[in-house]
PDB file of C-alpha atoms in Angstrom:
ATOM      1  CA  MET A 135    -126.762  -6.612 -27.780  1.00 82.00           C
ATOM      2  CA  ARG A 136    -125.232  -4.686 -24.891  1.00 93.00           C
ATOM      3  CA  PRO A 137    -126.772  -1.263 -24.109  1.00 93.00           C
ATOM      4  CA  SER A 138    -123.349   0.370 -24.519  1.00 94.00           C
ATOM      5  CA  GLY A 139    -122.688  -1.394 -27.821  1.00 95.00           C
ATOM      6  CA  ARG A 140    -119.569  -3.060 -26.435  1.00 97.00           C
ATOM      7  CA  ASP A 141    -118.480  -6.559 -27.394  1.00 97.00           C
ATOM      8  CA  LEU A 142    -119.187  -9.290 -24.843  1.00 97.00           C
ATOM      9  CA  SER A 143    -115.537  -9.348 -23.746  1.00 97.00           C
ATOM     10  CA  GLU A 144    -114.892  -5.605 -23.966  1.00 98.00           C
ATOM     11  CA  MET A 145    -114.084  -3.458 -20.937  1.00 98.00           C
ATOM     12  CA  ARG A 146    -115.341   0.075 -20.563  1.00 98.00           C
ATOM     13  CA  GLN A 147    -112.699   2.746 -21.127  1.00 98.00           C
ATOM     14  CA  VAL A 148    -110.221   2.761 -18.237  1.00 98.00           C
ATOM     15  CA  SER A 149    -108.138   5.730 -17.108  1.00 98.00           C
ATOM     16  CA  ILE A 150    -106.060   6.204 -13.956  1.00 98.00           C
ATOM     17  CA  GLU A 151    -104.767   9.662 -13.048  1.00 98.00           C
ATOM     18  CA  THR A 152    -102.275   9.811 -10.187  1.00 98.00           C
ATOM     19  CA  GLY A 153    -101.239  12.598  -7.810  1.00 96.00           C
ATOM     20  CA  ILE A 154    -104.798  13.867  -7.421  1.00 97.00           C
ATOM     21  CA  THR A 155    -104.528  15.156  -3.854  1.00 96.00           C
ATOM     22  CA  LYS A 156    -101.798  17.233  -2.223  1.00 96.00           C
ATOM     23  CA  HIS A 157    -101.501  15.630   1.194  1.00 97.00           C
ATOM     24  CA  ALA A 158    -102.040  11.879   0.751  1.00 98.00           C
ATOM     25  CA  GLU A 159     -98.938   9.702   0.396  1.00 98.00           C
ATOM     26  CA  GLY A 160    -100.593   8.056  -2.614  1.00 98.00           C
ATOM     27  CA  SER A 161    -103.631   9.084  -4.639  1.00 98.00           C
ATOM     28  CA  CYS A 162    -105.404   8.500  -7.915  1.00 98.00           C
ATOM     29  CA  MET A 163    -108.669   9.019  -9.709  1.00 98.00           C
ATOM     30  CA  ILE A 164    -109.759   5.857 -11.462  1.00 98.00           C
ATOM     31  CA  ARG A 165    -112.393   6.084 -14.156  1.00 98.00           C
ATOM     32  CA  ILE A 166    -113.953   2.947 -15.555  1.00 98.00           C
ATOM     33  CA  GLY A 167    -116.587   4.151 -17.949  1.00 97.00           C
ATOM     34  CA  ASP A 168    -118.858   6.464 -15.987  1.00 97.00           C
ATOM     35  CA  THR A 169    -117.787   5.069 -12.615  1.00 98.00           C
ATOM     36  CA  HIS A 170    -115.272   7.453 -11.045  1.00 98.00           C
ATOM     37  CA  VAL A 171    -113.558   6.780  -7.703  1.00 98.00           C
ATOM     38  CA  LEU A 172    -111.031   8.885  -5.800  1.00 98.00           C
ATOM     39  CA  CYS A 173    -108.545   6.644  -3.971  1.00 98.00           C
ATOM     40  CA  THR A 174    -106.039   7.905  -1.404  1.00 98.00           C
ATOM     41  CA  ALA A 175    -103.502   6.075   0.768  1.00 98.00           C
ATOM     42  CA  THR A 176    -102.371   7.326   4.178  1.00 98.00           C
ATOM     43  CA  ILE A 177     -99.306   6.016   6.028  1.00 98.00           C
ATOM     44  CA  GLU A 178     -99.355   5.937   9.820  1.00 97.00           C
ATOM     45  CA  GLU A 179     -96.545   4.752  12.090  1.00 96.00           C
ATOM     46  CA  ARG A 180     -98.884   2.649  14.188  1.00 95.00           C
ATOM     47  CA  VAL A 181    -100.854  -0.579  13.875  1.00 96.00           C
ATOM     48  CA  PRO A 182    -104.082  -1.934  15.380  1.00 95.00           C
ATOM     49  CA  PRO A 183    -103.710  -3.314  18.924  1.00 96.00           C
ATOM     50  CA  PHE A 184    -104.189  -6.912  17.814  1.00 95.00           C
ATOM     51  CA  ILE A 185    -100.886  -6.944  15.876  1.00 95.00           C
ATOM     52  CA  LYS A 186     -98.889  -4.468  17.976  1.00 95.00           C
ATOM     53  CA  GLY A 187     -95.412  -5.810  18.700  1.00 95.00           C
ATOM     54  CA  SER A 188     -95.600  -8.429  15.942  1.00 96.00           C
ATOM     55  CA  GLY A 189     -93.374  -6.542  13.523  1.00 94.00           C
ATOM     56  CA  GLN A 190     -96.079  -6.836  10.892  1.00 97.00           C
ATOM     57  CA  GLY A 191     -97.837  -4.020   9.089  1.00 97.00           C
ATOM     58  CA  TRP A 192    -101.503  -3.621   8.257  1.00 98.00           C
ATOM     59  CA  VAL A 193    -103.486  -2.421   5.264  1.00 98.00           C
ATOM     60  CA  THR A 194    -107.097  -1.413   5.736  1.00 98.00           C
ATOM     61  CA  ALA A 195    -109.713   0.487   3.749  1.00 98.00           C
ATOM     62  CA  GLU A 196    -112.712   2.765   4.026  1.00 97.00           C
ATOM     63  CA  TYR A 197    -115.352   3.280   1.331  1.00 97.00           C
ATOM     64  CA  GLY A 198    -118.100   5.787   0.743  1.00 95.00           C
ATOM     65  CA  MET A 199    -120.374   7.219  -1.926  1.00 94.00           C
ATOM     66  CA  LEU A 200    -120.970  10.934  -2.306  1.00 94.00           C
ATOM     67  CA  PRO A 201    -124.621  12.022  -2.104  1.00 92.00           C
ATOM     68  CA  ARG A 202    -124.926  12.769  -5.837  1.00 93.00           C
ATOM     69  CA  SER A 203    -122.786   9.941  -7.123  1.00 96.00           C
ATOM     70  CA  THR A 204    -126.085   8.357  -8.214  1.00 92.00           C
ATOM     71  CA  THR A 205    -129.122   9.555 -10.150  1.00 91.00           C
ATOM     72  CA  SER A 206    -130.891  10.788  -7.026  1.00 92.00           C
ATOM     73  CA  ARG A 207    -129.323  12.230  -3.881  1.00 94.00           C
ATOM     74  CA  MET A 208    -128.375   9.750  -1.192  1.00 90.00           C
ATOM     75  CA  ARG A 209    -128.379  10.753   2.451  1.00 89.00           C
ATOM     76  CA  ARG A 210    -124.902  10.992   3.956  1.00 88.00           C
ATOM     77  CA  GLU A 211    -124.293   8.076   6.283  1.00 86.00           C
ATOM     78  CA  ALA A 212    -122.837  10.459   8.851  1.00 83.00           C
ATOM     79  CA  SER A 213    -126.244  12.099   9.157  1.00 83.00           C
ATOM     80  CA  ALA A 214    -127.721   8.710  10.048  1.00 80.00           C
ATOM     81  CA  GLY A 215    -125.103   8.216  12.746  1.00 84.00           C
ATOM     82  CA  LYS A 216    -123.700   4.968  11.356  1.00 81.00           C
ATOM     83  CA  GLN A 217    -122.491   3.250   8.211  1.00 86.00           C
ATOM     84  CA  GLY A 218    -124.868   1.053   6.267  1.00 89.00           C
ATOM     85  CA  GLY A 219    -124.332  -2.678   5.964  1.00 91.00           C
ATOM     86  CA  ARG A 220    -123.371  -2.413   2.294  1.00 88.00           C
ATOM     87  CA  THR A 221    -120.662   0.141   3.043  1.00 92.00           C
ATOM     88  CA  VAL A 222    -119.162  -1.961   5.839  1.00 93.00           C
ATOM     89  CA  GLU A 223    -119.179  -5.081   3.656  1.00 95.00           C
ATOM     90  CA  ILE A 224    -117.491  -3.314   0.741  1.00 95.00           C
ATOM     91  CA  GLN A 225    -114.739  -1.657   2.761  1.00 96.00           C
ATOM     92  CA  ARG A 226    -113.913  -4.954   4.448  1.00 96.00           C
ATOM     93  CA  LEU A 227    -113.734  -6.536   1.010  1.00 97.00           C
ATOM     94  CA  ILE A 228    -111.350  -3.838  -0.239  1.00 98.00           C
ATOM     95  CA  GLY A 229    -109.085  -4.291   2.767  1.00 98.00           C
ATOM     96  CA  ARG A 230    -109.005  -8.102   2.415  1.00 97.00           C
ATOM     97  CA  ALA A 231    -108.283  -7.823  -1.298  1.00 98.00           C
ATOM     98  CA  LEU A 232    -105.398  -5.375  -0.937  1.00 98.00           C
ATOM     99  CA  ARG A 233    -103.776  -7.305   1.916  1.00 98.00           C
ATOM    100  CA  ALA A 234    -103.608 -10.383  -0.311  1.00 98.00           C
ATOM    101  CA  GLY A 235    -100.912  -8.677  -2.381  1.00 98.00           C
ATOM    102  CA  VAL A 236     -98.857  -7.414   0.569  1.00 98.00           C
ATOM    103  CA  ASP A 237     -95.959  -8.956   2.494  1.00 98.00           C
ATOM    104  CA  ARG A 238     -96.868  -7.513   5.881  1.00 97.00           C
ATOM    105  CA  ASN A 239     -93.505  -8.426   7.402  1.00 97.00           C
ATOM    106  CA  ALA A 240     -91.683  -6.403   4.756  1.00 97.00           C
ATOM    107  CA  LEU A 241     -94.064  -3.480   5.339  1.00 97.00           C
ATOM    108  CA  GLY A 242     -92.944  -3.241   8.952  1.00 96.00           C
ATOM    109  CA  GLU A 243     -95.040  -2.174  11.899  1.00 96.00           C
ATOM    110  CA  ARG A 244     -97.045   0.584  10.246  1.00 97.00           C
ATOM    111  CA  GLN A 245    -100.544   0.940   8.825  1.00 98.00           C
ATOM    112  CA  ILE A 246    -101.670   2.147   5.411  1.00 98.00           C
ATOM    113  CA  THR A 247    -105.308   3.176   5.136  1.00 98.00           C
ATOM    114  CA  VAL A 248    -106.806   3.322   1.657  1.00 98.00           C
ATOM    115  CA  ASP A 249    -109.852   5.589   1.329  1.00 98.00           C
ATOM    116  CA  CYS A 250    -112.140   5.037  -1.657  1.00 98.00           C
ATOM    117  CA  ASP A 251    -114.698   7.755  -2.330  1.00 97.00           C
ATOM    118  CA  VAL A 252    -117.144   7.210  -5.181  1.00 98.00           C
ATOM    119  CA  ILE A 253    -117.597  10.461  -7.083  1.00 98.00           C
ATOM    120  CA  GLN A 254    -119.881   8.979  -9.739  1.00 98.00           C
ATOM    121  CA  ALA A 255    -121.426   5.516  -9.893  1.00 97.00           C
ATOM    122  CA  ASP A 256    -122.396   3.515 -12.960  1.00 96.00           C
ATOM    123  CA  GLY A 257    -121.812  -0.053 -11.800  1.00 94.00           C
ATOM    124  CA  GLY A 258    -118.709  -1.782 -10.445  1.00 96.00           C
ATOM    125  CA  THR A 259    -117.800   0.722  -7.727  1.00 97.00           C
ATOM    126  CA  ARG A 260    -116.227  -1.888  -5.445  1.00 97.00           C
ATOM    127  CA  CYS A 261    -114.147  -3.295  -8.301  1.00 98.00           C
ATOM    128  CA  ALA A 262    -112.959   0.171  -9.308  1.00 98.00           C
ATOM    129  CA  SER A 263    -112.154   0.915  -5.657  1.00 98.00           C
ATOM    130  CA  ILE A 264    -109.982  -2.185  -5.339  1.00 98.00           C
ATOM    131  CA  THR A 265    -108.188  -1.508  -8.620  1.00 98.00           C
ATOM    132  CA  GLY A 266    -107.603   2.170  -7.877  1.00 98.00           C
ATOM    133  CA  GLY A 267    -106.871   1.441  -4.228  1.00 98.00           C
ATOM    134  CA  TRP A 268    -103.935  -0.708  -5.294  1.00 98.00           C
ATOM    135  CA  VAL A 269    -102.514   2.197  -7.312  1.00 98.00           C
ATOM    136  CA  ALA A 270    -102.753   4.543  -4.311  1.00 98.00           C
ATOM    137  CA  LEU A 271    -101.136   1.855  -2.144  1.00 98.00           C
ATOM    138  CA  ARG A 272     -98.343   1.362  -4.683  1.00 98.00           C
ATOM    139  CA  LEU A 273     -97.568   5.087  -4.733  1.00 98.00           C
ATOM    140  CA  ALA A 274     -97.519   5.296  -0.928  1.00 98.00           C
ATOM    141  CA  VAL A 275     -95.160   2.327  -0.660  1.00 98.00           C
ATOM    142  CA  ASN A 276     -92.900   3.889  -3.305  1.00 97.00           C
ATOM    143  CA  LYS A 277     -92.431   6.845  -0.951  1.00 97.00           C
ATOM    144  CA  LEU A 278     -91.538   4.531   1.939  1.00 97.00           C
ATOM    145  CA  MET A 279     -88.940   2.822  -0.216  1.00 96.00           C
ATOM    146  CA  LYS A 280     -87.532   6.110  -1.504  1.00 96.00           C
ATOM    147  CA  THR A 281     -86.935   7.367   2.036  1.00 95.00           C
ATOM    148  CA  GLY A 282     -85.453   4.031   3.084  1.00 94.00           C
ATOM    149  CA  ASP A 283     -88.139   3.341   5.681  1.00 95.00           C
ATOM    150  CA  VAL A 284     -88.867   0.113   3.819  1.00 95.00           C
ATOM    151  CA  VAL A 285     -85.995  -1.824   2.276  1.00 94.00           C
ATOM    152  CA  THR A 286     -87.753  -4.767   0.597  1.00 97.00           C
ATOM    153  CA  ASP A 287     -90.786  -4.057  -1.564  1.00 97.00           C
ATOM    154  CA  PRO A 288     -93.798  -5.325   0.424  1.00 98.00           C
ATOM    155  CA  LEU A 289     -96.114  -5.343  -2.589  1.00 98.00           C
ATOM    156  CA  VAL A 290     -95.626  -8.815  -3.989  1.00 97.00           C
ATOM    157  CA  ASP A 291     -98.374  -8.991  -6.632  1.00 97.00           C
ATOM    158  CA  PRO A 292    -100.788  -6.390  -8.055  1.00 98.00           C
ATOM    159  CA  VAL A 293    -104.455  -6.721  -7.126  1.00 98.00           C
ATOM    160  CA  ALA A 294    -107.369  -5.760  -9.373  1.00 98.00           C
ATOM    161  CA  ALA A 295    -111.059  -6.571  -9.657  1.00 98.00           C
ATOM    162  CA  VAL A 296    -113.730  -6.678 -12.332  1.00 98.00           C
ATOM    163  CA  SER A 297    -117.391  -7.598 -12.581  1.00 98.00           C
ATOM    164  CA  CYS A 298    -118.774 -10.207 -14.964  1.00 97.00           C
ATOM    165  CA  GLY A 299    -122.283 -11.512 -15.445  1.00 96.00           C
ATOM    166  CA  ILE A 300    -124.857 -13.101 -17.657  1.00 95.00           C
ATOM    167  CA  TYR A 301    -126.870 -10.450 -19.457  1.00 94.00           C
ATOM    168  CA  ALA A 302    -129.564 -11.342 -21.995  1.00 92.00           C
ATOM    169  CA  GLY A 303    -128.333 -14.930 -21.825  1.00 92.00           C
ATOM    170  CA  GLN A 304    -124.705 -14.098 -22.673  1.00 94.00           C
ATOM    171  CA  PRO A 305    -121.610 -13.952 -20.426  1.00 96.00           C
ATOM    172  CA  VAL A 306    -120.320 -10.355 -20.455  1.00 97.00           C
ATOM    173  CA  LEU A 307    -117.326  -8.509 -19.001  1.00 98.00           C
ATOM    174  CA  ASP A 308    -117.430  -5.355 -16.875  1.00 98.00           C
ATOM    175  CA  LEU A 309    -121.114  -4.663 -16.278  1.00 97.00           C
ATOM    176  CA  ASP A 310    -122.297  -1.077 -16.249  1.00 97.00           C
ATOM    177  CA  TYR A 311    -125.414  -0.108 -14.285  1.00 95.00           C
ATOM    178  CA  PRO A 312    -128.033  -0.860 -16.989  1.00 95.00           C
ATOM    179  CA  GLU A 313    -126.588  -4.371 -17.327  1.00 95.00           C
ATOM    180  CA  ASP A 314    -126.008  -4.909 -13.618  1.00 93.00           C
ATOM    181  CA  SER A 315    -129.592  -3.967 -12.783  1.00 91.00           C
ATOM    182  CA  GLU A 316    -130.992  -6.517 -15.246  1.00 91.00           C
ATOM    183  CA  ALA A 317    -128.419  -9.315 -15.219  1.00 91.00           C
ATOM    184  CA  GLY A 318    -129.740 -12.690 -14.121  1.00 92.00           C
ATOM    185  CA  VAL A 319    -126.287 -13.571 -12.787  1.00 94.00           C
ATOM    186  CA  ASP A 320    -123.519 -11.227 -11.733  1.00 94.00           C
ATOM    187  CA  GLY A 321    -120.279 -11.471  -9.828  1.00 95.00           C
ATOM    188  CA  ASN A 322    -117.176  -9.649  -8.712  1.00 97.00           C
ATOM    189  CA  PHE A 323    -113.831 -11.299  -9.389  1.00 98.00           C
ATOM    190  CA  ILE A 324    -110.711 -10.222  -7.501  1.00 98.00           C
ATOM    191  CA  LEU A 325    -107.402 -11.559  -8.795  1.00 98.00           C
ATOM    192  CA  THR A 326    -103.703 -10.902  -8.532  1.00 98.00           C
ATOM    193  CA  GLY A 327    -101.579  -9.882 -11.475  1.00 97.00           C
ATOM    194  CA  SER A 328    -100.266 -13.436 -11.709  1.00 96.00           C
ATOM    195  CA  GLY A 329    -103.822 -14.753 -12.065  1.00 96.00           C
ATOM    196  CA  ARG A 330    -104.335 -16.071  -8.533  1.00 97.00           C
ATOM    197  CA  LEU A 331    -107.867 -15.786  -7.190  1.00 98.00           C
ATOM    198  CA  ILE A 332    -108.443 -13.728  -4.043  1.00 98.00           C
ATOM    199  CA  GLU A 333    -112.216 -13.647  -3.845  1.00 97.00           C
ATOM    200  CA  VAL A 334    -115.235 -14.347  -6.046  1.00 97.00           C
ATOM    201  CA  GLN A 335    -118.681 -12.994  -5.194  1.00 95.00           C
ATOM    202  CA  MET A 336    -121.294 -14.642  -7.401  1.00 93.00           C
ATOM    203  CA  SER A 337    -125.061 -14.608  -7.162  1.00 93.00           C
ATOM    204  CA  ALA A 338    -128.069 -15.361  -9.334  1.00 93.00           C
ATOM    205  CA  GLU A 339    -131.412 -13.625  -9.198  1.00 86.00           C
ATOM    206  CA  GLY A 340    -134.232 -14.750 -11.425  1.00 79.00           C
ATOM    207  CA  ALA A 341    -131.853 -17.198 -13.122  1.00 83.00           C
ATOM    208  CA  THR A 342    -129.302 -19.888 -12.397  1.00 89.00           C
ATOM    209  CA  TYR A 343    -125.961 -20.663 -14.002  1.00 93.00           C
ATOM    210  CA  SER A 344    -124.023 -23.733 -14.979  1.00 94.00           C
ATOM    211  CA  ARG A 345    -120.455 -24.781 -14.243  1.00 95.00           C
ATOM    212  CA  ASP A 346    -119.616 -24.065 -17.891  1.00 96.00           C
ATOM    213  CA  GLU A 347    -121.032 -20.548 -17.653  1.00 95.00           C
ATOM    214  CA  MET A 348    -119.067 -19.987 -14.452  1.00 95.00           C
ATOM    215  CA  ASN A 349    -115.878 -20.975 -16.280  1.00 96.00           C
ATOM    216  CA  LYS A 350    -116.693 -18.550 -19.102  1.00 97.00           C
ATOM    217  CA  LEU A 351    -117.184 -15.742 -16.593  1.00 97.00           C
ATOM    218  CA  LEU A 352    -113.856 -16.570 -14.975  1.00 97.00           C
ATOM    219  CA  ASP A 353    -112.156 -16.472 -18.383  1.00 98.00           C
ATOM    220  CA  LEU A 354    -113.638 -13.023 -18.962  1.00 98.00           C
ATOM    221  CA  ALA A 355    -112.511 -11.897 -15.510  1.00 98.00           C
ATOM    222  CA  GLU A 356    -108.947 -13.006 -16.176  1.00 98.00           C
ATOM    223  CA  LYS A 357    -108.936 -11.005 -19.414  1.00 98.00           C
ATOM    224  CA  GLY A 358    -110.344  -7.932 -17.701  1.00 98.00           C
ATOM    225  CA  VAL A 359    -107.976  -8.074 -14.750  1.00 98.00           C
ATOM    226  CA  SER A 360    -104.957  -8.450 -17.040  1.00 98.00           C
ATOM    227  CA  GLU A 361    -105.996  -5.221 -18.783  1.00 98.00           C
ATOM    228  CA  LEU A 362    -106.535  -3.465 -15.461  1.00 98.00           C
ATOM    229  CA  VAL A 363    -103.140  -4.554 -14.139  1.00 98.00           C
ATOM    230  CA  ALA A 364    -101.534  -3.193 -17.301  1.00 98.00           C
ATOM    231  CA  ALA A 365    -103.288   0.143 -16.642  1.00 98.00           C
ATOM    232  CA  GLN A 366    -102.102   0.081 -13.011  1.00 98.00           C
ATOM    233  CA  LYS A 367     -98.502  -0.479 -14.087  1.00 97.00           C
ATOM    234  CA  ALA A 368     -98.683   2.252 -16.697  1.00 97.00           C
ATOM    235  CA  ALA A 369    -100.061   4.696 -14.110  1.00 98.00           C
ATOM    236  CA  THR A 370     -97.397   3.945 -11.493  1.00 96.00           C
ATOM    237  CA  GLY A 371     -94.446   3.371 -13.805  1.00 90.00           C
ATOM    238  CA  ALA A 372     -94.040  -0.163 -12.442  1.00 77.00           C
TER     239      ALA A 372
END
């Protein structure tokens, strides 16, 4: 029924390769099917002005898609002189999601910026960015703890995200682009490793959905996130 031949509750193949870049304090390449995202984490001994002097740290994110990450070349946003609305919305989402798993007091007054660059897109780029972004964040924090700059682990619960939707009348897990482009209902589910919800983005186009269908999608999301968290832990040795 699905274009890929997957079962309704089957994720695409997931791989996370760490230590991708030389200079970043944490880095990984996450591949979820044909969606590939490079995630790096940078530690800076400073914080935004609005929390300076509070003793709390900050985690933020930036997101972008390379010109040929899609089937036709996209214009670089830098050439337009500003980021598009979609980019701004996604990077704010990534930052909010990652901060939900962080004890900012334990992090101390420093900032970690997670950069997510989409190398190849085939649906679910924001979910892959959040999932891979957590791995890069985990690796960066490991370095802080190894040097003794951070004593108590500030990462209290893993964060991962997956898309679910209703395709051809059936709830399905982890939509690829052919499904995402035709799904009557689709959503992004961001959860912690312990199953707590951080954010749900759901919308219907050309269809509506029931409370029962919503519950089925949430069940699928919980299954998918549990698999992603297992992949995160395997990649970081947690």
